[in-house]
C-alpha cells in the first residue's frame, strides 16, 4: 500500500515536475523587495528622516542614540491645558472601544466623551472653524473664547430674566427634567487648540439645544438632539449616533423616532442657521420665539406628553382586547 | 530729430512710380465697390477720405514694425544690430509719445518710485537683452530673485519651494522699452547710412492690400503684394514685411485675417506697487498663493519695494482698487497668511454699502489681531521655530504707492497662425496668457529672437523676407509649439486652482507636497519657468 502510494507520487512528480525553489521569478522578486525595503527602511532613509526632523541641526545635551526605544515618547508637546496627545493608532483603538461601549451604555458619560473626541477628525473641525470665521458672531466667539459652566449659568438664575426669554425657557426646562446645569467634561484628545475650543463649545451648548426645543433627556430626546446636531453642525459622532443608536430601542420608541422626531431633526438641522454661531450668553434675555425665528427652528411635538399618551392608549387597548 | 529722416538708399526698385501707385489705389476703390464682392470681403475696406493719399507720397520701407512696446522695440534693436538685417530699411510706428516719455524714464536719477507694470524675465531672455542686444538697462531698477514659493490658499501645509540662484529678474516694462529706444537712437547716431525711422504719436488708421490684378510690374502678376499702412498723420507706408507687435487688439492681425482662439477668464488682476516694512533679509524670492478666488503674487523689487498681482473676481477687483491704501495693504498681508474663512469675512464686510472709517478701523484691528494669533499658532505647530513665519511667508507690507493700483482683465488667447503673406505677429498680438507663471513677455522675447534668426537666414540666402513659404513659416513652426504648451499648462494650472471641489482640493494639496519632495520633477519645473531647455 505504502509502496503503491510512493510509486504514484513519483509518477505524479515525473509528469508535473515541481519548479525549483530558487527560480528566476523568485530571485527577481527577492531583489526588488530587497531594494525597495532598503530605500524605504534602510539606514540611509532613516538618516534622511532624522536630518529632516531636525535631529542633527539642533545640538542638545540629550543623547542622540537611536537604538534604544523611548517608552515614554509622546507624539507632541501638550498644546493646551489638559491636552493628552495620542498617536493615531491609540486614537483608533479609543474609537473602537468607546463606540462599542457607547452602544451598550450610552448613559455613561465617559464613553460618549471618548467617542466624540476620537471621531472628531481635523477636517470636520477645520470646516466648522471656517464657518465660524465667516460669521460675525462666530468670529467673536472664537476671539473671546467664552466658557459655559455650571457657575456661569447659575449666575443667570439670579438676574431678572423676562418671562418667555431664552434664559427662562432654559431654567424651566431644567426644572422640568429635574436636573441642574452641569459643567461638561474638558477636551483632552484633540490636538489643535482652536479645534479643541470649538469642540468644547459644541459640548457646552448641547443643553441649550435640548432646552430651546423642549426635548427631554431620555434616550429618544438625546438621539433627536444628536440628529439635529449632526445635520446642522456635522460632527461625525452625532452622525454615527443618530444612525446606530435607534437600533437598540423598543418598537414603540423606534416608531416615534423614525416617524416624527428624526425627520423633524433632519429638516430643522439642514434648514436652520449654523447653531455653532450662536452666542448663548448674550441672548439669555432675548425673547425665545424671536430667537427661534431668527435661527429658523420650531419646536417638535412634546416628547414626554406623547410618550405618556401613547403608553396610556396602549394600556387601555391591552386591557380591552386581552380580556 | 529722428522722426522723419528720408531714406538715402532705397532697396526696393519695383514700385517707385508714384502716379501709377495712386491710380492703382483709385482703381482698387472702384474695383471693390462694383464687381468683386469676394475680394472686398477678403481685403479690408478702404478709408473714406482719399485726399491724403494723393497729396503725400507713399513711403516705401522693408520692415514696418507696428507697436513700440517692449517686444516691438527689442525686435527693432535686434534687427538693427544684426549684420544680415541692418541694411533693410526699418520703420517703427507707435501711437504713444515714445520720444518724450522713454528718454525721460531712462534719465531718472534714482529708483525713487517703481512703476506698476513689472514683469519677470528669465535668465535666458536677460542674456538676450544684455548680451546679444546690449541694451542700456537701468540695473538699479532690476531685482533678480532666487526662488519662488508657491502655496495653497485652503491649507497651511501644502506648499512648494523652488530655490535656484537668480531664477528670474523682475524688470519694469518701461525699463526695457526705454533702454531699447535709447539703443535705437544710439544706433541711428552711429549708422547714418540706414537709420531706423521711429514714427511715434502716429496711430495706424488702416492697412490695405492692393488688389492683385492691378499691382503688376513688368507684366508679371504680383501674387504677394505689399501692404499699405495708413497712419493718422496722413502718411502711407508700403512695406515688404509688416510685423505686428501691437498687442491684444492688433490691427495687423485683423488685416491678415488671422483668427484667435481662447477665452476671457472671469477674473481681473489688480496690480500695485508696495512698500515693505523691512527689506527681505534672508532670501529674495517671489511668493504666490493660490486663493480660491484667484492667485495672489508678491514679487520683489529693489530695496524695500515689491509688486503685487492679485487676480480675483471682477467685483472684488473693483472693491480692492477702491479701498483706502492702508486697508488695502493690510488685506494683502492677510491674504498671504490668514485663512479662507477670514478672507470671506473681510470681503463681505468691505463690500457692504454702508462702509465707513469706523468699519475700516475695525477691520484693520481685526486683521492685526488675527495675523498675530495665526503667526503664534504656526510657530507653536512647527517646533517653536521663531523664524518660521519669516521663512515661509512674504515680508509684510507697510503701504501701497498712491495711484499705482490698477486692474485689467485676464484672458487666454492664441492666434491660429503667426504668419500670413508679408505679415507676422510677435508678442501679445499672437498670444495672451494669465500672469500666474510670469511667461507673457518671456514668450514675446522668445518670439523676437526667433523671428530675427529666421529673417537672418532668409536674408543671407537672398530670399524675400515677406514670403511665407520661403521665410516666415520657419518662425511660426519654431514658436507655435512652445507657446501653445506654455499657454496650455498655465491654463490648466489656473483651472486646477480655481475649484473648491473637496476631492480636487485634497488631490492637489497632496500633489503639491509630492512635487515639492521630488527633486527631479521640481528641477524640470524650474527649468521650464526659468526658460532653460
Coordinates of N, CA and C in Angstrom, one line a residue, chain B residues 454-525:
Chain B
X454 N 15.2 83.8 -38.1 CA 14.6 83.4 -39.3 C 14.8 84.4 -40.4
X455 N 14.7 85.7 -40.1 CA 14.9 86.7 -41.1 C 16.3 86.7 -41.6
X456 N 17.2 86.5 -40.6 CA 18.7 86.5 -41.0 C 18.9 85.3 -42.0
X457 N 18.3 84.2 -41.7 CA 18.6 83.0 -42.5 C 18.1 83.4 -44.0
X458 N 16.9 83.9 -44.1 CA 16.3 84.2 -45.4 C 17.1 85.3 -46.1
X459 N 17.5 86.3 -45.3 CA 18.2 87.4 -46.0 C 19.6 87.0 -46.4
X460 N 20.2 86.1 -45.7 CA 21.6 85.6 -46.1 C 21.5 84.8 -47.4
X461 N 20.3 84.2 -47.6 CA 20.1 83.4 -48.8 C 19.5 84.2 -49.9
X462 N 19.3 85.5 -49.7 CA 18.7 86.4 -50.7 C 17.3 86.2 -51.0
X463 N 16.5 85.6 -50.0 CA 15.1 85.4 -50.3 C 14.3 86.6 -49.8
X464 N 13.1 86.6 -50.3 CA 12.1 87.7 -50.0 C 11.7 87.4 -48.5
X465 N 12.0 88.4 -47.7 CA 11.6 88.2 -46.3 C 10.1 88.2 -46.0
X466 N 9.4 88.7 -46.9 CA 7.9 88.7 -46.7 C 7.2 87.5 -47.2
X467 N 8.0 86.5 -47.7 CA 7.3 85.3 -48.2 C 7.1 84.3 -47.1
X468 N 5.8 83.8 -47.1 CA 5.5 82.8 -46.1 C 6.3 81.5 -46.3
X469 N 6.3 81.0 -47.5 CA 6.9 79.7 -47.7 C 8.4 79.7 -47.6
X470 N 9.0 80.8 -48.1 CA 10.4 80.9 -48.2 C 11.0 81.3 -46.8
X471 N 10.3 82.1 -46.1 CA 11.0 82.6 -44.9 C 10.1 82.5 -43.6
X472 N 8.9 83.0 -43.6 CA 8.2 83.3 -42.4 C 7.7 82.0 -41.7
X473 N 7.5 80.9 -42.5 CA 6.9 79.7 -41.9 C 7.8 79.1 -40.8
X474 N 9.1 79.3 -41.0 CA 10.0 78.7 -40.0 C 9.8 79.4 -38.7
X475 N 9.5 80.6 -38.6 CA 9.3 81.3 -37.4 C 8.0 80.7 -36.7
X476 N 7.0 80.6 -37.4 CA 5.8 80.0 -36.9 C 6.0 78.6 -36.3
X477 N 6.7 77.8 -37.1 CA 7.0 76.5 -36.7 C 7.8 76.4 -35.5
X478 N 8.8 77.3 -35.3 CA 9.6 77.3 -34.2 C 8.9 77.7 -32.9
X479 N 8.0 78.7 -33.0 CA 7.5 79.3 -31.8 C 6.1 78.7 -31.4
X480 N 5.3 78.2 -32.4 CA 3.9 77.9 -32.0 C 3.9 76.8 -31.0
X481 N 4.7 75.7 -31.2 CA 4.6 74.6 -30.2 C 4.9 75.0 -28.8
X482 N 6.0 75.8 -28.6 CA 6.5 76.2 -27.3 C 5.4 77.0 -26.7
X483 N 4.9 78.0 -27.4 CA 3.9 78.9 -26.8 C 2.6 78.2 -26.5
X484 N 2.2 77.3 -27.4 CA 1.0 76.5 -27.1 C 1.1 75.7 -25.9
X485 N 2.3 75.1 -25.7 CA 2.5 74.3 -24.5 C 2.4 75.2 -23.2
X486 N 3.1 76.3 -23.3 CA 3.1 77.2 -22.1 C 1.7 77.7 -21.8
X487 N 1.0 78.1 -22.8 CA -0.4 78.6 -22.6 C -1.3 77.5 -22.0
X488 N -1.1 76.3 -22.6 CA -1.9 75.2 -22.1 C -1.7 74.9 -20.6
X489 N -0.4 74.8 -20.3 CA -0.1 74.4 -18.9 C -0.5 75.5 -17.9
X490 N -0.3 76.8 -18.3 CA -0.8 77.8 -17.4 C -2.3 77.8 -17.2
X491 N -3.0 77.5 -18.3 CA -4.4 77.5 -18.2 C -4.9 76.3 -17.3
X492 N -4.3 75.2 -17.5 CA -4.7 74.0 -16.7 C -4.4 74.3 -15.2
X493 N -3.2 74.9 -14.9 CA -2.9 75.2 -13.5 C -4.0 76.1 -12.9
X494 N -4.4 77.1 -13.8 CA -5.4 78.1 -13.3 C -6.7 77.4 -13.0
X495 N -7.1 76.4 -13.9 CA -8.3 75.7 -13.7 C -8.2 74.8 -12.4
X496 N -7.0 74.2 -12.2 CA -6.9 73.3 -11.1 C -7.0 74.0 -9.8
X497 N -6.5 75.2 -9.7 CA -6.6 76.0 -8.5 C -7.8 76.9 -8.4
X498 N -8.7 76.8 -9.4 CA -9.9 77.6 -9.4 C -11.1 76.9 -8.9
X499 N -10.9 75.7 -8.4 CA -12.1 75.0 -7.9 C -12.0 74.8 -6.4
X500 N -13.3 74.7 -5.8 CA -13.3 74.4 -4.4 C -13.8 73.0 -4.1
X501 N -13.9 72.2 -5.2 CA -14.3 70.8 -5.0 C -13.4 70.1 -4.1
X502 N -13.9 69.5 -3.0 CA -13.1 68.9 -1.9 C -12.1 67.9 -2.5
X503 N -12.6 67.0 -3.4 CA -11.7 65.9 -3.9 C -10.5 66.5 -4.6
X504 N -10.8 67.5 -5.5 CA -9.7 68.1 -6.3 C -8.8 68.9 -5.4
X505 N -9.4 69.5 -4.4 CA -8.5 70.3 -3.5 C -7.6 69.4 -2.7
X506 N -8.2 68.3 -2.2 CA -7.3 67.3 -1.5 C -6.2 66.7 -2.4
X507 N -6.6 66.4 -3.6 CA -5.6 65.8 -4.5 C -4.5 66.8 -4.8
X508 N -4.9 68.0 -5.1 CA -3.9 69.0 -5.5 C -3.0 69.4 -4.3
X509 N -3.5 69.3 -3.1 CA -2.6 69.6 -2.0 C -1.6 68.5 -1.8
X510 N -2.1 67.3 -1.9 CA -1.2 66.1 -1.8 C -0.2 66.2 -2.9
X511 N -0.7 66.5 -4.2 CA 0.2 66.5 -5.3 C 1.3 67.6 -5.2
X512 N 0.9 68.7 -4.6 CA 1.9 69.8 -4.5 C 3.0 69.4 -3.5
X513 N 2.5 68.7 -2.4 CA 3.5 68.2 -1.4 C 4.4 67.2 -2.0
X514 N 3.9 66.3 -2.9 CA 4.7 65.3 -3.5 C 5.7 65.9 -4.4
X515 N 5.2 66.9 -5.3 CA 6.2 67.5 -6.2 C 7.2 68.3 -5.4
X516 N 6.9 68.8 -4.3 CA 7.8 69.6 -3.5 C 9.0 68.7 -3.0
X517 N 8.6 67.4 -2.8 CA 9.6 66.5 -2.3 C 10.4 65.7 -3.4
X518 N 9.9 65.7 -4.7 CA 10.5 65.0 -5.7 C 11.5 66.0 -6.4
X519 N 12.8 65.8 -6.2 CA 13.8 66.7 -6.7 C 13.7 66.9 -8.2
X520 N 13.6 65.7 -8.9 CA 13.7 65.8 -10.4 C 12.6 66.5 -11.0
X521 N 11.4 66.3 -10.5 CA 10.2 67.0 -11.1 C 10.3 68.5 -10.8
X522 N 10.8 68.8 -9.6 CA 11.0 70.2 -9.3 C 12.0 70.9 -10.2
X523 N 13.1 70.2 -10.5 CA 14.1 70.7 -11.4 C 13.6 70.9 -12.7
X524 N 12.8 70.0 -13.2 CA 12.2 70.2 -14.5 C 11.3 71.4 -14.6
X525 N 10.4 71.5 -13.5 CA 9.5 72.7 -13.5 C 10.3 74.0 -13.4

